[in-house]
């Protein structure tokens, strides 16, 4: 979650270690991670004693080039392309293997004043070169640790160590959460870091409109979907923030379709926010209850044959509603919004936000007068999707 990433950043800045877990379909492993500039003998010793894996020191491409950290081998056959360089010790060390001498080497790798001649080769520390673009280009612990260093405002250099169990086998997800709890460490997922890094590259512009003057912010998620935050006034948690979660509906929002009430709900929400003087519509790219535009139109074809909107999605092989509001909760957390008054008739939105840590102070109905063309659609929303409608 976004708040976990923020906590990890603060922990790293304080010189602490955190745990990063990667994808189950990648290595499904966890690494202890620290900032190289703040490396200590005590932390390195903790890694050797409790994590037990190989201690490496990820660095940016720029650092690797400046310090002549050349690839360990010309042809890299590692399954994940881990970019090992020739191992090093700082020239001031003796054997270089003690926890405290390894910490000295790690700190030197992060030192802007260090030069190539300050290091002996080979040594006992293993630099890794991070892929440019970070976790958005490669979902590895190397890139994740360097992205965290960047978010912490530090030099892009870190130190990491794989976590093994007592019996010498790899610790997997459940083991890693137990490990983090045992030692009081923040644990985060590589995907959470990727999402945070995607949000960092947001774009903000002014949006004068027929409903008023708004700010428009584009936030891209780690899958490349471009979500929109259309807001008025300053974001503040002094009182609940007026919010509409609105899933994209091209036919309703743009073409004014009467097959649904989406477009009119969007317009009404913007009008209410303008009247309030503060609030936002979070416009989520989840067309057709999450099944996409093409499949939504296929569902329309089935509806024209007498199948309702709920069963049409099922007939196409989808859940009745595929939408996931976890992305909404992460965007709100990223923007610092924790308490909302939610413009919705859909109790599922309330439940998902609450489960994700966003407090819904009040649900505000957003009732649109039915048209002849969408009366059945609205009845199905009420009876099968359990929307709270007073007709």
PDB file of N, CA, C and O in Angstrom, residues 90-123:
ATOM      1  N   UNK A  90      36.828  -1.556  -0.054  1.00  0.00           N
ATOM      2  CA  UNK A  90      37.449  -0.244   0.030  1.00  0.00           C
ATOM      3  C   UNK A  90      38.909  -0.422   0.410  1.00  0.00           C
ATOM      4  O   UNK A  90      39.271  -1.318   1.184  1.00  0.00           O
ATOM      5  N   UNK A  91      39.763   0.423  -0.150  1.00  0.00           N
ATOM      6  CA  UNK A  91      41.219   0.268   0.034  1.00  0.00           C
ATOM      7  C   UNK A  91      41.657   0.440   1.483  1.00  0.00           C
ATOM      8  O   UNK A  91      42.752   0.001   1.859  1.00  0.00           O
ATOM      9  N   UNK A  92      40.819   1.032   2.322  1.00  0.00           N
ATOM     10  CA  UNK A  92      41.195   1.243   3.723  1.00  0.00           C
ATOM     11  C   UNK A  92      40.894   0.025   4.595  1.00  0.00           C
ATOM     12  O   UNK A  92      41.233   0.012   5.777  1.00  0.00           O
ATOM     13  N   UNK A  93      40.259  -1.008   4.020  1.00  0.00           N
ATOM     14  CA  UNK A  93      39.925  -2.189   4.812  1.00  0.00           C
ATOM     15  C   UNK A  93      41.119  -3.138   4.894  1.00  0.00           C
ATOM     16  O   UNK A  93      42.096  -3.004   4.153  1.00  0.00           O
ATOM     17  N   UNK A  94      41.017  -4.100   5.812  1.00  0.00           N
ATOM     18  CA  UNK A  94      42.081  -5.114   5.945  1.00  0.00           C
ATOM     19  C   UNK A  94      41.690  -6.338   5.115  1.00  0.00           C
ATOM     20  O   UNK A  94      42.045  -6.427   3.939  1.00  0.00           O
ATOM     21  N   UNK A  95      40.931  -7.259   5.711  1.00  0.00           N
ATOM     22  CA  UNK A  95      40.438  -8.380   4.908  1.00  0.00           C
ATOM     23  C   UNK A  95      39.192  -7.997   4.135  1.00  0.00           C
ATOM     24  O   UNK A  95      38.874  -8.599   3.119  1.00  0.00           O
ATOM     25  N   UNK A  96      38.420  -7.010   4.633  1.00  0.00           N
ATOM     26  CA  UNK A  96      37.219  -6.545   3.948  1.00  0.00           C
ATOM     27  C   UNK A  96      35.968  -7.336   4.251  1.00  0.00           C
ATOM     28  O   UNK A  96      34.879  -6.962   3.807  1.00  0.00           O
ATOM     29  N   UNK A  97      36.076  -8.422   5.027  1.00  0.00           N
ATOM     30  CA  UNK A  97      34.936  -9.305   5.214  1.00  0.00           C
ATOM     31  C   UNK A  97      34.134  -9.027   6.475  1.00  0.00           C
ATOM     32  O   UNK A  97      32.972  -9.396   6.578  1.00  0.00           O
ATOM     33  N   UNK A  98      34.699  -8.375   7.450  1.00  0.00           N
ATOM     34  CA  UNK A  98      33.933  -8.130   8.674  1.00  0.00           C
ATOM     35  C   UNK A  98      32.720  -7.263   8.364  1.00  0.00           C
ATOM     36  O   UNK A  98      32.689  -6.533   7.365  1.00  0.00           O
ATOM     37  N   UNK A  99      31.713  -7.351   9.199  1.00  0.00           N
ATOM     38  CA  UNK A  99      30.505  -6.560   8.994  1.00  0.00           C
ATOM     39  C   UNK A  99      30.819  -5.077   8.926  1.00  0.00           C
ATOM     40  O   UNK A  99      30.245  -4.336   8.121  1.00  0.00           O
ATOM     41  N   UNK A 100      31.758  -4.655   9.747  1.00  0.00           N
ATOM     42  CA  UNK A 100      32.074  -3.229   9.818  1.00  0.00           C
ATOM     43  C   UNK A 100      32.896  -2.772   8.612  1.00  0.00           C
ATOM     44  O   UNK A 100      32.726  -1.650   8.132  1.00  0.00           O
ATOM     45  N   UNK A 101      33.749  -3.663   8.097  1.00  0.00           N
ATOM     46  CA  UNK A 101      34.508  -3.285   6.895  1.00  0.00           C
ATOM     47  C   UNK A 101      33.634  -3.350   5.654  1.00  0.00           C
ATOM     48  O   UNK A 101      33.784  -2.536   4.736  1.00  0.00           O
ATOM     49  N   UNK A 102      32.705  -4.277   5.625  1.00  0.00           N
ATOM     50  CA  UNK A 102      31.768  -4.282   4.499  1.00  0.00           C
ATOM     51  C   UNK A 102      30.895  -3.027   4.523  1.00  0.00           C
ATOM     52  O   UNK A 102      30.599  -2.448   3.476  1.00  0.00           O
ATOM     53  N   UNK A 103      30.486  -2.605   5.713  1.00  0.00           N
ATOM     54  CA  UNK A 103      29.706  -1.370   5.822  1.00  0.00           C
ATOM     55  C   UNK A 103      30.514  -0.177   5.322  1.00  0.00           C
ATOM     56  O   UNK A 103      29.974   0.725   4.663  1.00  0.00           O
ATOM     57  N   UNK A 104      31.812  -0.175   5.612  1.00  0.00           N
ATOM     58  CA  UNK A 104      32.680   0.920   5.141  1.00  0.00           C
ATOM     59  C   UNK A 104      32.724   0.937   3.613  1.00  0.00           C
ATOM     60  O   UNK A 104      32.646   2.004   2.977  1.00  0.00           O
ATOM     61  N   UNK A 105      32.823  -0.246   3.003  1.00  0.00           N
ATOM     62  CA  UNK A 105      32.844  -0.328   1.538  1.00  0.00           C
ATOM     63  C   UNK A 105      31.520   0.142   0.956  1.00  0.00           C
ATOM     64  O   UNK A 105      31.488   0.876  -0.043  1.00  0.00           O
ATOM     65  N   UNK A 106      30.421  -0.262   1.576  1.00  0.00           N
ATOM     66  CA  UNK A 106      29.089   0.142   1.098  1.00  0.00           C
ATOM     67  C   UNK A 106      28.944   1.664   1.147  1.00  0.00           C
ATOM     68  O   UNK A 106      28.483   2.293   0.185  1.00  0.00           O
ATOM     69  N   UNK A 107      29.335   2.263   2.266  1.00  0.00           N
ATOM     70  CA  UNK A 107      29.232   3.728   2.395  1.00  0.00           C
ATOM     71  C   UNK A 107      30.092   4.423   1.345  1.00  0.00           C
ATOM     72  O   UNK A 107      29.704   5.458   0.791  1.00  0.00           O
ATOM     73  N   UNK A 108      31.250   3.855   1.061  1.00  0.00           N
ATOM     74  CA  UNK A 108      32.149   4.464   0.073  1.00  0.00           C
ATOM     75  C   UNK A 108      31.540   4.418  -1.329  1.00  0.00           C
ATOM     76  O   UNK A 108      31.741   5.339  -2.135  1.00  0.00           O
ATOM     77  N   UNK A 109      30.803   3.367  -1.630  1.00  0.00           N
ATOM     78  CA  UNK A 109      30.135   3.284  -2.932  1.00  0.00           C
ATOM     79  C   UNK A 109      29.114   4.405  -3.102  1.00  0.00           C
ATOM     80  O   UNK A 109      28.845   4.848  -4.221  1.00  0.00           O
ATOM     81  N   UNK A 110      28.554   4.880  -1.995  1.00  0.00           N
ATOM     82  CA  UNK A 110      27.555   5.950  -2.034  1.00  0.00           C
ATOM     83  C   UNK A 110      28.159   7.337  -1.910  1.00  0.00           C
ATOM     84  O   UNK A 110      27.448   8.336  -2.028  1.00  0.00           O
ATOM     85  N   UNK A 111      29.451   7.408  -1.681  1.00  0.00           N
ATOM     86  CA  UNK A 111      30.126   8.688  -1.449  1.00  0.00           C
ATOM     87  C   UNK A 111      30.459   9.361  -2.775  1.00  0.00           C
ATOM     88  O   UNK A 111      31.184   8.807  -3.600  1.00  0.00           O
ATOM     89  N   UNK A 112      29.929  10.568  -2.993  1.00  0.00           N
ATOM     90  CA  UNK A 112      30.180  11.298  -4.240  1.00  0.00           C
ATOM     91  C   UNK A 112      31.660  11.598  -4.450  1.00  0.00           C
ATOM     92  O   UNK A 112      32.091  11.840  -5.586  1.00  0.00           O
ATOM     93  N   UNK A 113      32.425  11.597  -3.365  1.00  0.00           N
ATOM     94  CA  UNK A 113      33.855  11.912  -3.475  1.00  0.00           C
ATOM     95  C   UNK A 113      34.714  10.689  -3.777  1.00  0.00           C
ATOM     96  O   UNK A 113      35.911  10.823  -4.015  1.00  0.00           O
ATOM     97  N   UNK A 114      34.107   9.510  -3.751  1.00  0.00           N
ATOM     98  CA  UNK A 114      34.874   8.295  -4.028  1.00  0.00           C
ATOM     99  C   UNK A 114      35.281   8.249  -5.500  1.00  0.00           C
ATOM    100  O   UNK A 114      34.592   8.773  -6.381  1.00  0.00           O
ATOM    101  N   UNK A 115      36.422   7.592  -5.737  1.00  0.00           N
ATOM    102  CA  UNK A 115      36.886   7.397  -7.110  1.00  0.00           C
ATOM    103  C   UNK A 115      37.281   5.944  -7.302  1.00  0.00           C
ATOM    104  O   UNK A 115      37.398   5.178  -6.336  1.00  0.00           O
ATOM    105  N   UNK A 116      37.472   5.572  -8.546  1.00  0.00           N
ATOM    106  CA  UNK A 116      37.733   4.169  -8.875  1.00  0.00           C
ATOM    107  C   UNK A 116      38.905   3.598  -8.098  1.00  0.00           C
ATOM    108  O   UNK A 116      38.850   2.459  -7.617  1.00  0.00           O
ATOM    109  N   UNK A 117      39.961   4.390  -7.935  1.00  0.00           N
ATOM    110  CA  UNK A 117      41.185   3.899  -7.278  1.00  0.00           C
ATOM    111  C   UNK A 117      41.005   3.674  -5.775  1.00  0.00           C
ATOM    112  O   UNK A 117      41.892   3.119  -5.126  1.00  0.00           O
ATOM    113  N   UNK A 118      39.872   4.071  -5.213  1.00  0.00           N
ATOM    114  CA  UNK A 118      39.614   3.858  -3.782  1.00  0.00           C
ATOM    115  C   UNK A 118      39.205   2.416  -3.485  1.00  0.00           C
ATOM    116  O   UNK A 118      39.054   2.058  -2.312  1.00  0.00           O
ATOM    117  N   UNK A 119      39.022   1.595  -4.519  1.00  0.00           N
ATOM    118  CA  UNK A 119      38.520   0.239  -4.324  1.00  0.00           C
ATOM    119  C   UNK A 119      39.483  -0.807  -4.863  1.00  0.00           C
ATOM    120  O   UNK A 119      40.106  -0.618  -5.914  1.00  0.00           O
ATOM    121  N   UNK A 120      39.619  -1.886  -4.089  1.00  0.00           N
ATOM    122  CA  UNK A 120      40.413  -3.043  -4.514  1.00  0.00           C
ATOM    123  C   UNK A 120      39.487  -4.048  -5.184  1.00  0.00           C
ATOM    124  O   UNK A 120      38.332  -4.190  -4.807  1.00  0.00           O
ATOM    125  N   UNK A 121      40.011  -4.754  -6.160  1.00  0.00           N
ATOM    126  CA  UNK A 121      39.237  -5.725  -6.917  1.00  0.00           C
ATOM    127  C   UNK A 121      40.032  -7.017  -7.064  1.00  0.00           C
ATOM    128  O   UNK A 121      41.199  -6.937  -7.449  1.00  0.00           O
ATOM    129  N   UNK A 122      39.451  -8.196  -6.751  1.00  0.00           N
ATOM    130  CA  UNK A 122      38.099  -8.437  -6.241  1.00  0.00           C
ATOM    131  C   UNK A 122      38.028  -8.145  -4.751  1.00  0.00           C
ATOM    132  O   UNK A 122      39.063  -7.893  -4.113  1.00  0.00           O
ATOM    133  N   UNK A 123      36.799  -8.196  -4.221  1.00  0.00           N
ATOM    134  CA  UNK A 123      36.610  -7.922  -2.807  1.00  0.00           C
ATOM    135  C   UNK A 123      35.441  -8.700  -2.255  1.00  0.00           C
ATOM    136  O   UNK A 123      35.036  -9.727  -2.818  1.00  0.00           O
TER     137      UNK A 123
END
